[in-house]
Coordinates of C-alpha atoms and ligand atoms in Angstrom, one line a residue:
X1 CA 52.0 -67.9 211.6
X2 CA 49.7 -65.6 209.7
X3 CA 49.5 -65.6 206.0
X4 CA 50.6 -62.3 205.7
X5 CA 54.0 -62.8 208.0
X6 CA 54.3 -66.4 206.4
X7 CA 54.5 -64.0 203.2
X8 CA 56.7 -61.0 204.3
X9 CA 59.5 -63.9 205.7
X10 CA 59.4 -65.6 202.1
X11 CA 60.0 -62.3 200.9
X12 CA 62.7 -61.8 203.1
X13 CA 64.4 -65.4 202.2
X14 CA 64.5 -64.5 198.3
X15 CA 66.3 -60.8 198.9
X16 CA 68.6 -62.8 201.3
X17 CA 69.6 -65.2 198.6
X18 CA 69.3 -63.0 195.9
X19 CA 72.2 -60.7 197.1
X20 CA 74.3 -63.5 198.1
X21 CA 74.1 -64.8 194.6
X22 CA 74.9 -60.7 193.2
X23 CA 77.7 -60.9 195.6
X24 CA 79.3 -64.5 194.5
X25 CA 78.9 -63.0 190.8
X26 CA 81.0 -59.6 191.9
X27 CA 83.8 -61.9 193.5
X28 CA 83.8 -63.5 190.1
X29 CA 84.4 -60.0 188.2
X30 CA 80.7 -59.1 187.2
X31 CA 78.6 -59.9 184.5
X32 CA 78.8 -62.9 182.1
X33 CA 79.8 -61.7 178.8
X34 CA 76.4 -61.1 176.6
X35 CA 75.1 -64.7 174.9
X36 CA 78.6 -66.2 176.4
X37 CA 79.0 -69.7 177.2
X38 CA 79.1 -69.5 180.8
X39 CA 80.2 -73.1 181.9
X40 CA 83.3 -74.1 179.8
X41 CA 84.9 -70.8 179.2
X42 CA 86.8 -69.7 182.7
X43 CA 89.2 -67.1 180.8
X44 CA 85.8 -64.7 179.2
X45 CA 85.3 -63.8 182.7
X46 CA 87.6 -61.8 184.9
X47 CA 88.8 -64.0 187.9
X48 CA 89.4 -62.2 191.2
X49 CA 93.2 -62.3 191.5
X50 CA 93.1 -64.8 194.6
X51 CA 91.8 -67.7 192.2
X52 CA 93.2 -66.7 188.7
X53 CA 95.4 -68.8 187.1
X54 CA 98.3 -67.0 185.2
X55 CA 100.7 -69.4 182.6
X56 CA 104.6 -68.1 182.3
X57 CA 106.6 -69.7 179.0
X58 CA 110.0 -69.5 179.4
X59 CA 112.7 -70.4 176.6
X60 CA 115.5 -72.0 179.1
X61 CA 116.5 -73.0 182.0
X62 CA 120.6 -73.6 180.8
X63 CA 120.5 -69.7 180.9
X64 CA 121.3 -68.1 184.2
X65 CA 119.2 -65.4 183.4
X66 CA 115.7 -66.8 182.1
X67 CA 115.9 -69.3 185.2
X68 CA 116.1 -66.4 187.7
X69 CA 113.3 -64.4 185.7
X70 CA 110.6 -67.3 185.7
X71 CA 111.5 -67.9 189.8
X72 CA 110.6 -64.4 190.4
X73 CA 108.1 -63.6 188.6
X74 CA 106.1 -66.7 190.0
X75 CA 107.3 -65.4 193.4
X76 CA 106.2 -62.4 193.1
X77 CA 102.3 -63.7 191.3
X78 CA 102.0 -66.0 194.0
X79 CA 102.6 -63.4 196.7
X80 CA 99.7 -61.7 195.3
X81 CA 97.5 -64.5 195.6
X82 CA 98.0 -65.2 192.1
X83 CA 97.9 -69.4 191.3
X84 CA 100.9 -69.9 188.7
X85 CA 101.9 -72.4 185.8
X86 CA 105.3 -71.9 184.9
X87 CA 107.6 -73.9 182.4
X88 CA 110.5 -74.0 180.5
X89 CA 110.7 -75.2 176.9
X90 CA 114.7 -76.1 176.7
X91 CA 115.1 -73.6 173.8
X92 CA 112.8 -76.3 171.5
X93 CA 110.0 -74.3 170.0
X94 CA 107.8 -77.2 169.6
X95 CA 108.3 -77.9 173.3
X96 CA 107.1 -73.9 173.7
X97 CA 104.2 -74.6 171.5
X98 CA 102.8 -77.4 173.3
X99 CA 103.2 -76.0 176.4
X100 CA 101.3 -72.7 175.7
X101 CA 98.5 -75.1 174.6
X102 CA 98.8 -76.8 177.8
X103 CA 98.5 -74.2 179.7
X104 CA 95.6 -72.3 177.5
X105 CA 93.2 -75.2 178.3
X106 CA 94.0 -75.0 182.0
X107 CA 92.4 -71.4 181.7
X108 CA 94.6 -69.0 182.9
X109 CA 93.2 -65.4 182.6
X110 CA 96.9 -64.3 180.9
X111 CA 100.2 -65.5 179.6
X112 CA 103.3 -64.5 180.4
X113 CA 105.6 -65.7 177.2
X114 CA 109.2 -65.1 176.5
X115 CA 109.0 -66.7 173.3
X116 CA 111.8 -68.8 171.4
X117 CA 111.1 -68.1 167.6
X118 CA 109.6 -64.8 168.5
X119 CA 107.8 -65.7 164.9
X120 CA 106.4 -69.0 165.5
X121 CA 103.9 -68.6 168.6
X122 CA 100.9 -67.3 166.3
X123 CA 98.5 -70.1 165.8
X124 CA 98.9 -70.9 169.3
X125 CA 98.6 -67.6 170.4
X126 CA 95.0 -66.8 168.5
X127 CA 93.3 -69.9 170.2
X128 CA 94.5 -68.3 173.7
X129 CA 93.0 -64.9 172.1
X130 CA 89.5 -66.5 171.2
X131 CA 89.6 -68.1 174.5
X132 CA 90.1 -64.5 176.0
X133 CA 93.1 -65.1 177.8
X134 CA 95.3 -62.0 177.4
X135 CA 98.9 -62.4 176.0
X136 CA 102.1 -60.3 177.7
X137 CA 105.2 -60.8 175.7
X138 CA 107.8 -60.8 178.3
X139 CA 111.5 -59.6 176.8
X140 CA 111.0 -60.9 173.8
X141 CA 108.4 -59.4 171.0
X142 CA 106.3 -61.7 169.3
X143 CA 106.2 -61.1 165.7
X144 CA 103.5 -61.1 162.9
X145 CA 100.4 -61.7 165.3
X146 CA 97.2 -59.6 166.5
X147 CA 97.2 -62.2 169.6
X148 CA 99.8 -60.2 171.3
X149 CA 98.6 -57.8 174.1
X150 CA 101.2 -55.7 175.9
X151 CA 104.8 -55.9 175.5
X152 CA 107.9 -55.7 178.3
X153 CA 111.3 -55.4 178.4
X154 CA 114.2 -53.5 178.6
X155 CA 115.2 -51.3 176.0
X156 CA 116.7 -53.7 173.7
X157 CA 118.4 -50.5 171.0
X158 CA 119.3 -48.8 174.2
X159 CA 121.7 -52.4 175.4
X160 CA 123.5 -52.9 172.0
X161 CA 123.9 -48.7 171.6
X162 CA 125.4 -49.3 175.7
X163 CA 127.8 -52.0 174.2
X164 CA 129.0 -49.8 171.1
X165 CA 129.8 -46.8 173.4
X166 CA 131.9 -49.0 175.6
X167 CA 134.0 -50.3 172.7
X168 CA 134.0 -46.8 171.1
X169 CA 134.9 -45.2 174.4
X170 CA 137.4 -48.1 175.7
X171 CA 139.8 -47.2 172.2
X172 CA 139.1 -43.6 172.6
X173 CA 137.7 -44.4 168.1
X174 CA 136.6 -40.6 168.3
X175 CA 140.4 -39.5 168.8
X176 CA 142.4 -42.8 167.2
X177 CA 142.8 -43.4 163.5
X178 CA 143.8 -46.8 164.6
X179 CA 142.6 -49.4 162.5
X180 CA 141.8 -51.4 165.7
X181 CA 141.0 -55.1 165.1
X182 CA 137.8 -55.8 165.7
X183 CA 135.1 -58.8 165.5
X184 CA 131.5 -58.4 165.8
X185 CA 128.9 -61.1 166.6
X186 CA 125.2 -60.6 166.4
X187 CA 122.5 -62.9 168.4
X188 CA 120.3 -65.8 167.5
X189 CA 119.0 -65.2 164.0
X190 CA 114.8 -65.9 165.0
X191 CA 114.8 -63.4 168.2
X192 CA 113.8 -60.6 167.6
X193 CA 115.9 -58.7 169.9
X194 CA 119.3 -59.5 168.6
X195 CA 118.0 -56.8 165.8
X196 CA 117.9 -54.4 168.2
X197 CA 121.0 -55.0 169.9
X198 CA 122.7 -55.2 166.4
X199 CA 121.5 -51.8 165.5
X200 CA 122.2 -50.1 168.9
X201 CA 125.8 -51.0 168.2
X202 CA 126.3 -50.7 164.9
X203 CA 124.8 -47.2 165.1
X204 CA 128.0 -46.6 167.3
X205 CA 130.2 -48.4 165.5
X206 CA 129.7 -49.0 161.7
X207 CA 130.6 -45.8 160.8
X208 CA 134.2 -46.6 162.1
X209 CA 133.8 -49.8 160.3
X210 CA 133.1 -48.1 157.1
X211 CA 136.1 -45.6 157.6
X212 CA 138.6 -48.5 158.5
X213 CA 139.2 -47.5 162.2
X214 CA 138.2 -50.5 163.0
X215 CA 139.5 -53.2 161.2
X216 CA 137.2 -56.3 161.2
X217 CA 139.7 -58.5 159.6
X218 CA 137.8 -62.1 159.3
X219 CA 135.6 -59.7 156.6
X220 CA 132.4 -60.8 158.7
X221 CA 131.1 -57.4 159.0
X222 CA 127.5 -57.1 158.1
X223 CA 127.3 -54.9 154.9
X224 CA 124.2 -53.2 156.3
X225 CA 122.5 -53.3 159.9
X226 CA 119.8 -55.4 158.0
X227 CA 122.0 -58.2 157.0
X228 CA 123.1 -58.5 161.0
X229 CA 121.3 -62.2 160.4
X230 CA 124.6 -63.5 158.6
X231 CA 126.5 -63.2 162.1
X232 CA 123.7 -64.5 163.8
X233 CA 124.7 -67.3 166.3
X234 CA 121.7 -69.8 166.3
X235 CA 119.7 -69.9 169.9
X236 CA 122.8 -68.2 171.6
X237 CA 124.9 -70.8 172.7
X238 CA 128.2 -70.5 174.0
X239 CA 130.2 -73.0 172.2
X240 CA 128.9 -72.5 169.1
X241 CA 130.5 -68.5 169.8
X242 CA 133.4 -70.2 170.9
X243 CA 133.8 -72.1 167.6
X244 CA 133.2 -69.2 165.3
X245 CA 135.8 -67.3 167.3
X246 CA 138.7 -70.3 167.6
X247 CA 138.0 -70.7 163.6
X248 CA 138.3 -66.4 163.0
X249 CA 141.0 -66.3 165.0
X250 CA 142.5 -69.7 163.1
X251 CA 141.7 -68.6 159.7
X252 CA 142.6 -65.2 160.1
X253 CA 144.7 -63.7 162.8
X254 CA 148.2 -65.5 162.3
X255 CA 150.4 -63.2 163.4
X256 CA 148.5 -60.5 164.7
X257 CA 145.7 -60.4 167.5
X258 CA 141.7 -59.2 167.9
X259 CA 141.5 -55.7 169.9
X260 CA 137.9 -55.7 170.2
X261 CA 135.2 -58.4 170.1
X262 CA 131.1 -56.9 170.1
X263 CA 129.4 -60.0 172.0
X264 CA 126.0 -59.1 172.5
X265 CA 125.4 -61.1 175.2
X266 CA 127.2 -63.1 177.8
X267 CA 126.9 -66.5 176.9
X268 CA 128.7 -65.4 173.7
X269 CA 130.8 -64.0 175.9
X270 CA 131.8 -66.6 177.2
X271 CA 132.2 -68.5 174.2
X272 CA 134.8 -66.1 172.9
X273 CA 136.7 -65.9 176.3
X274 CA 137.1 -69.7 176.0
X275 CA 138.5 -69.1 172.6
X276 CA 140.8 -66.8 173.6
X277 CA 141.9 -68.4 176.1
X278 CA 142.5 -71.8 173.9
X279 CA 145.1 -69.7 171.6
X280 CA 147.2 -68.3 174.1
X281 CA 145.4 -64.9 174.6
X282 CA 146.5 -64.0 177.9
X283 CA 144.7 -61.0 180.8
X284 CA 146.2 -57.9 180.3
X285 CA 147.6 -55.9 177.1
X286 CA 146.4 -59.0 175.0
X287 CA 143.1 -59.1 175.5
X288 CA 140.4 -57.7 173.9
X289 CA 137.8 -55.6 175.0
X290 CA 134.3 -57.8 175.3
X291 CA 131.4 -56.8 175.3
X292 CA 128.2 -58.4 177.6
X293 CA 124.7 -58.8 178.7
X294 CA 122.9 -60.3 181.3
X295 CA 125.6 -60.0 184.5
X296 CA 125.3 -63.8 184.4
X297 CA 127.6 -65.2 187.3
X298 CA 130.2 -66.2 185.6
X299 CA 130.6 -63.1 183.6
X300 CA 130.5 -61.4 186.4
X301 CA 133.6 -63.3 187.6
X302 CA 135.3 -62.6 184.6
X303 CA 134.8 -58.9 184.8
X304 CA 136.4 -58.7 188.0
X305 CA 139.4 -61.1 186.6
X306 CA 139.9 -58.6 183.4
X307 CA 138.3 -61.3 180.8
X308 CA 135.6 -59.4 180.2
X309 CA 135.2 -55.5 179.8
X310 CA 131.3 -55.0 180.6
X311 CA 128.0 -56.2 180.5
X312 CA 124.7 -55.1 180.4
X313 CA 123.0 -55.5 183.4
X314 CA 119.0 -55.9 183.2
X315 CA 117.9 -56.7 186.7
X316 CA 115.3 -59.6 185.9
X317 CA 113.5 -58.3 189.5
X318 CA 113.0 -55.1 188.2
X319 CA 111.4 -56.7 184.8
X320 CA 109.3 -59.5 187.1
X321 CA 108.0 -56.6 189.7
X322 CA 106.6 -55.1 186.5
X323 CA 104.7 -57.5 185.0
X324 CA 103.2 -58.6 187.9
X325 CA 102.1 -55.2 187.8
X326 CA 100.5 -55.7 184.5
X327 CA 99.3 -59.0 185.2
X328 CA 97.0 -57.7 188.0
X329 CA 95.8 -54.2 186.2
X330 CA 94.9 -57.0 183.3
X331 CA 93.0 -59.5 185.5
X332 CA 91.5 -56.3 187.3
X333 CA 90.2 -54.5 184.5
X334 CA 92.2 -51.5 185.4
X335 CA 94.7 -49.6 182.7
X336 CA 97.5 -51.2 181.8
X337 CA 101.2 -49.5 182.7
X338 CA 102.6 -48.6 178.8
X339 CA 105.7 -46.1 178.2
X340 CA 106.2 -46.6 174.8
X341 CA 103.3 -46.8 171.9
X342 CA 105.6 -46.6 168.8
X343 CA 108.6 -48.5 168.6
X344 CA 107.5 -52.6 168.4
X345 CA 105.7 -52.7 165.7
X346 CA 105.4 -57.1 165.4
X347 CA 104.8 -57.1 161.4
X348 CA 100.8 -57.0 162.2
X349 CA 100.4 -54.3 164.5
X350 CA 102.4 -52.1 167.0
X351 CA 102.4 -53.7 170.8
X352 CA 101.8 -51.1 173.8
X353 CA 105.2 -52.2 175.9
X354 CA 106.9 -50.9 179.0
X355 CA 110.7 -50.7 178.5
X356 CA 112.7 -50.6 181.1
X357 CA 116.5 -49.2 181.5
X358 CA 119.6 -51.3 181.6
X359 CA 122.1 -50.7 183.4
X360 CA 126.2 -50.5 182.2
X361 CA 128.4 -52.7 184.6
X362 CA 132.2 -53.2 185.0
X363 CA 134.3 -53.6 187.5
X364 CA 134.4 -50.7 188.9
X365 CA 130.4 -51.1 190.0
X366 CA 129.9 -54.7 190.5
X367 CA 130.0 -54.1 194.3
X368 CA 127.7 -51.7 194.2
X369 CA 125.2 -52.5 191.5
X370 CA 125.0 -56.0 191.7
X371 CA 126.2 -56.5 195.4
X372 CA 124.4 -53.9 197.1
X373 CA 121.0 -54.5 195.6
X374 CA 121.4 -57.9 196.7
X375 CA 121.5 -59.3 193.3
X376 CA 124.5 -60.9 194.1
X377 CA 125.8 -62.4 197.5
X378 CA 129.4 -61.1 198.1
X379 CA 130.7 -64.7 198.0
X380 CA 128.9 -65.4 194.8
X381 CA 131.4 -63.4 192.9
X382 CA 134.3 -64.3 194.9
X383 CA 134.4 -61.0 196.7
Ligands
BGC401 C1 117.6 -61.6 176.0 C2 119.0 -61.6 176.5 C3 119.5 -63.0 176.5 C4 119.3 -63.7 175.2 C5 119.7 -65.1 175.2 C6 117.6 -62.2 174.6 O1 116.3 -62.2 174.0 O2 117.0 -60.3 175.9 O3 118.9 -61.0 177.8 O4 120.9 -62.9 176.8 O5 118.0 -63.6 174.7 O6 118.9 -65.8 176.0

């Protein structure tokens, strides 16, 4: 070979492995961040989607509803090649905690986190911020934090205003100068939704409060939409519901019975069915209108046997489809699907979410809401 085609197929060699190099650093999302530790440091650079690692925190599994949220949102971030760490943290924020740093020094490029204390998650969340792992708060806000990305959930005001209609609708309160007898419950004291539930239904109903249509006769009636922390039943649990009911009820409805009980979600629900049930409150003109959320199964059940008036249905697919959604504009680089700019404002800043709409159910649309859409099998409700 001469010297001059000995040089030209040198040449040659180099381009060759110089643009397969370029192309390995493309599949990888580009250019290394200027004077950034390349090594260590997986999360600074965009992964493609087929390798990228993406961490879901989930509060509980004992709830129907968070159990099918974290199955399909890793269902649906695997089908798009995603690699996924999912756990649940059995309502202990610690357990959270330790998870999310678990998962932050696997390297994932974002987290998925439906938080416990919605207020206890920054320190943990900053280290996944200078990491440069992006955060998605999924349902629930996370309070009084910068390291807080993108927000998504339902339309928590729009549930609780849902659940006050119902209650003022169901006893015609527009038309009746009653006084009804009424109880209200709130939600877990450290989420932040349960605010917004509390004020979407006290819009709709403290008014009638105030007049004395409705009659809430145990006196625990918030004095302000504010105070809605005083009826707060701690990390949502059913029996603890069903105790504060049995011991209203006890203390102070000898003699007469509750028309109307706001349960923000179902597990109270449930709770205060079980209390009901305990003191001789029997289907039909004796029991109360109660409120829901979550069409959990049960629930369900007991709207269609006349123990429950409604619920609030929030199709956890519809919430999973969408984040995945996010997820992949975030590892791509691509915009970010927002709807709302200006209503979660965490205590530090105000978080770019998506809300979604829920959806009213009773029994006059289980079939078709939740057994149509395939939410439900048929036989899963007894139908
Ligand atoms: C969710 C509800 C759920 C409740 C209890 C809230 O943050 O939005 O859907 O019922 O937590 O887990």
């Amino acid at each position: 070979m001469s010297r001059t085609i000995k040089s030209i197929v040198t040449m040659l060699l180099g381009m060759v492995l110089a643009l397969s190099l370029g192309a390995c650093s493309a599949e990888r999302g580009g250019e290394a961040p200027a004077g950034g530790d390349e090594g260590g440091d997986s999360a600074s650079e965009p992964a493609a989607a087929s390798d990228a690692l993406i961490g879901i925190a989930m509060p509980t599994k004992s709830l129907e509803r968070w159990s099918r949220d974290g199955s399909h949102l890793e269902e649906k971030l695997q089908e798009m090649g995603y690699r996924t760490s999912l756990q649940y943290a059995d309502n202990k924020v610690e357990q959270q905690i330790s998870q999310i740093q678990n998962m932050i020094n696997e390297g994932p490029e974002v987290l998925v986190v439906a938080s416990i204390d919605g207020s206890a998650l920054g320190p943990v969340l900053d280290q996944a911020a200078a990491k440069g792992v992006k955060v998605i708060a999924y349902d629930r806000l996370i309070r009084d934090t910068e390291s807080v990305d993108y927000y998504a959930t339902f339309d928590n005001y729009r549930v609780g205003q849902l659940q006050g209609e119902y209650i003022a609708t169901a006893l015609d309160l527009e038309n009746n100068e009653g006084p009804f007898t009424f109880e209200p419950f709130a939600g877990s004291p450290d989420d932040n939704n349960a605010r917004y539930f509390f004020a979407g239904a006290w819009d709709q109903l403290g008014d009638y409060v105030d007049s004395g249509v409705l009659n809430v006769v145990s006196g625990k009636a918030p004095a302000s939409v504010d105070q809605w922390q005083s009826i707060g039943i701690q990390a949502w649990m059913a029996p603890a519901a069903q105790s504060e009911m049995e011991n209203r009820i006890n203390s102070f409805y000898r003699g007469t019975k509750v028309q109307a009980v706001l349960a923000p979600n179902d597990a109270l629900a449930l709770g205060i069915a079980q209390a009901l049930e305990a003191n001789g409150y029997e289907v039909g003109d004796d029991w109360p209108v109660i409120t829901g959320q979550d069409a959990d199964q049960a629930n369900v059940r007991n709207i269609l046997a006349g123990k429950q008036a409604m619920t609030v249905w929030k199709d956890t697919r519809a919430l999973g489809d969408e984040v995945a959604v996010m997820v992949d504009q975030i590892v791509k680089g691509e915009e970010v699907d927002v709807n709302d700019t200006e209503t979660y404002d965490n205590g530090t800043k105000v978080v770019p979410s998506y809300l979604l709409d829920p959806v009213v159910i009773t029994k006059d649309n289980v079939e078709e809401k939740l057994v149509d859409s395939g939410y439900y099998k048929a036989a899963d409700l007894g139908l």
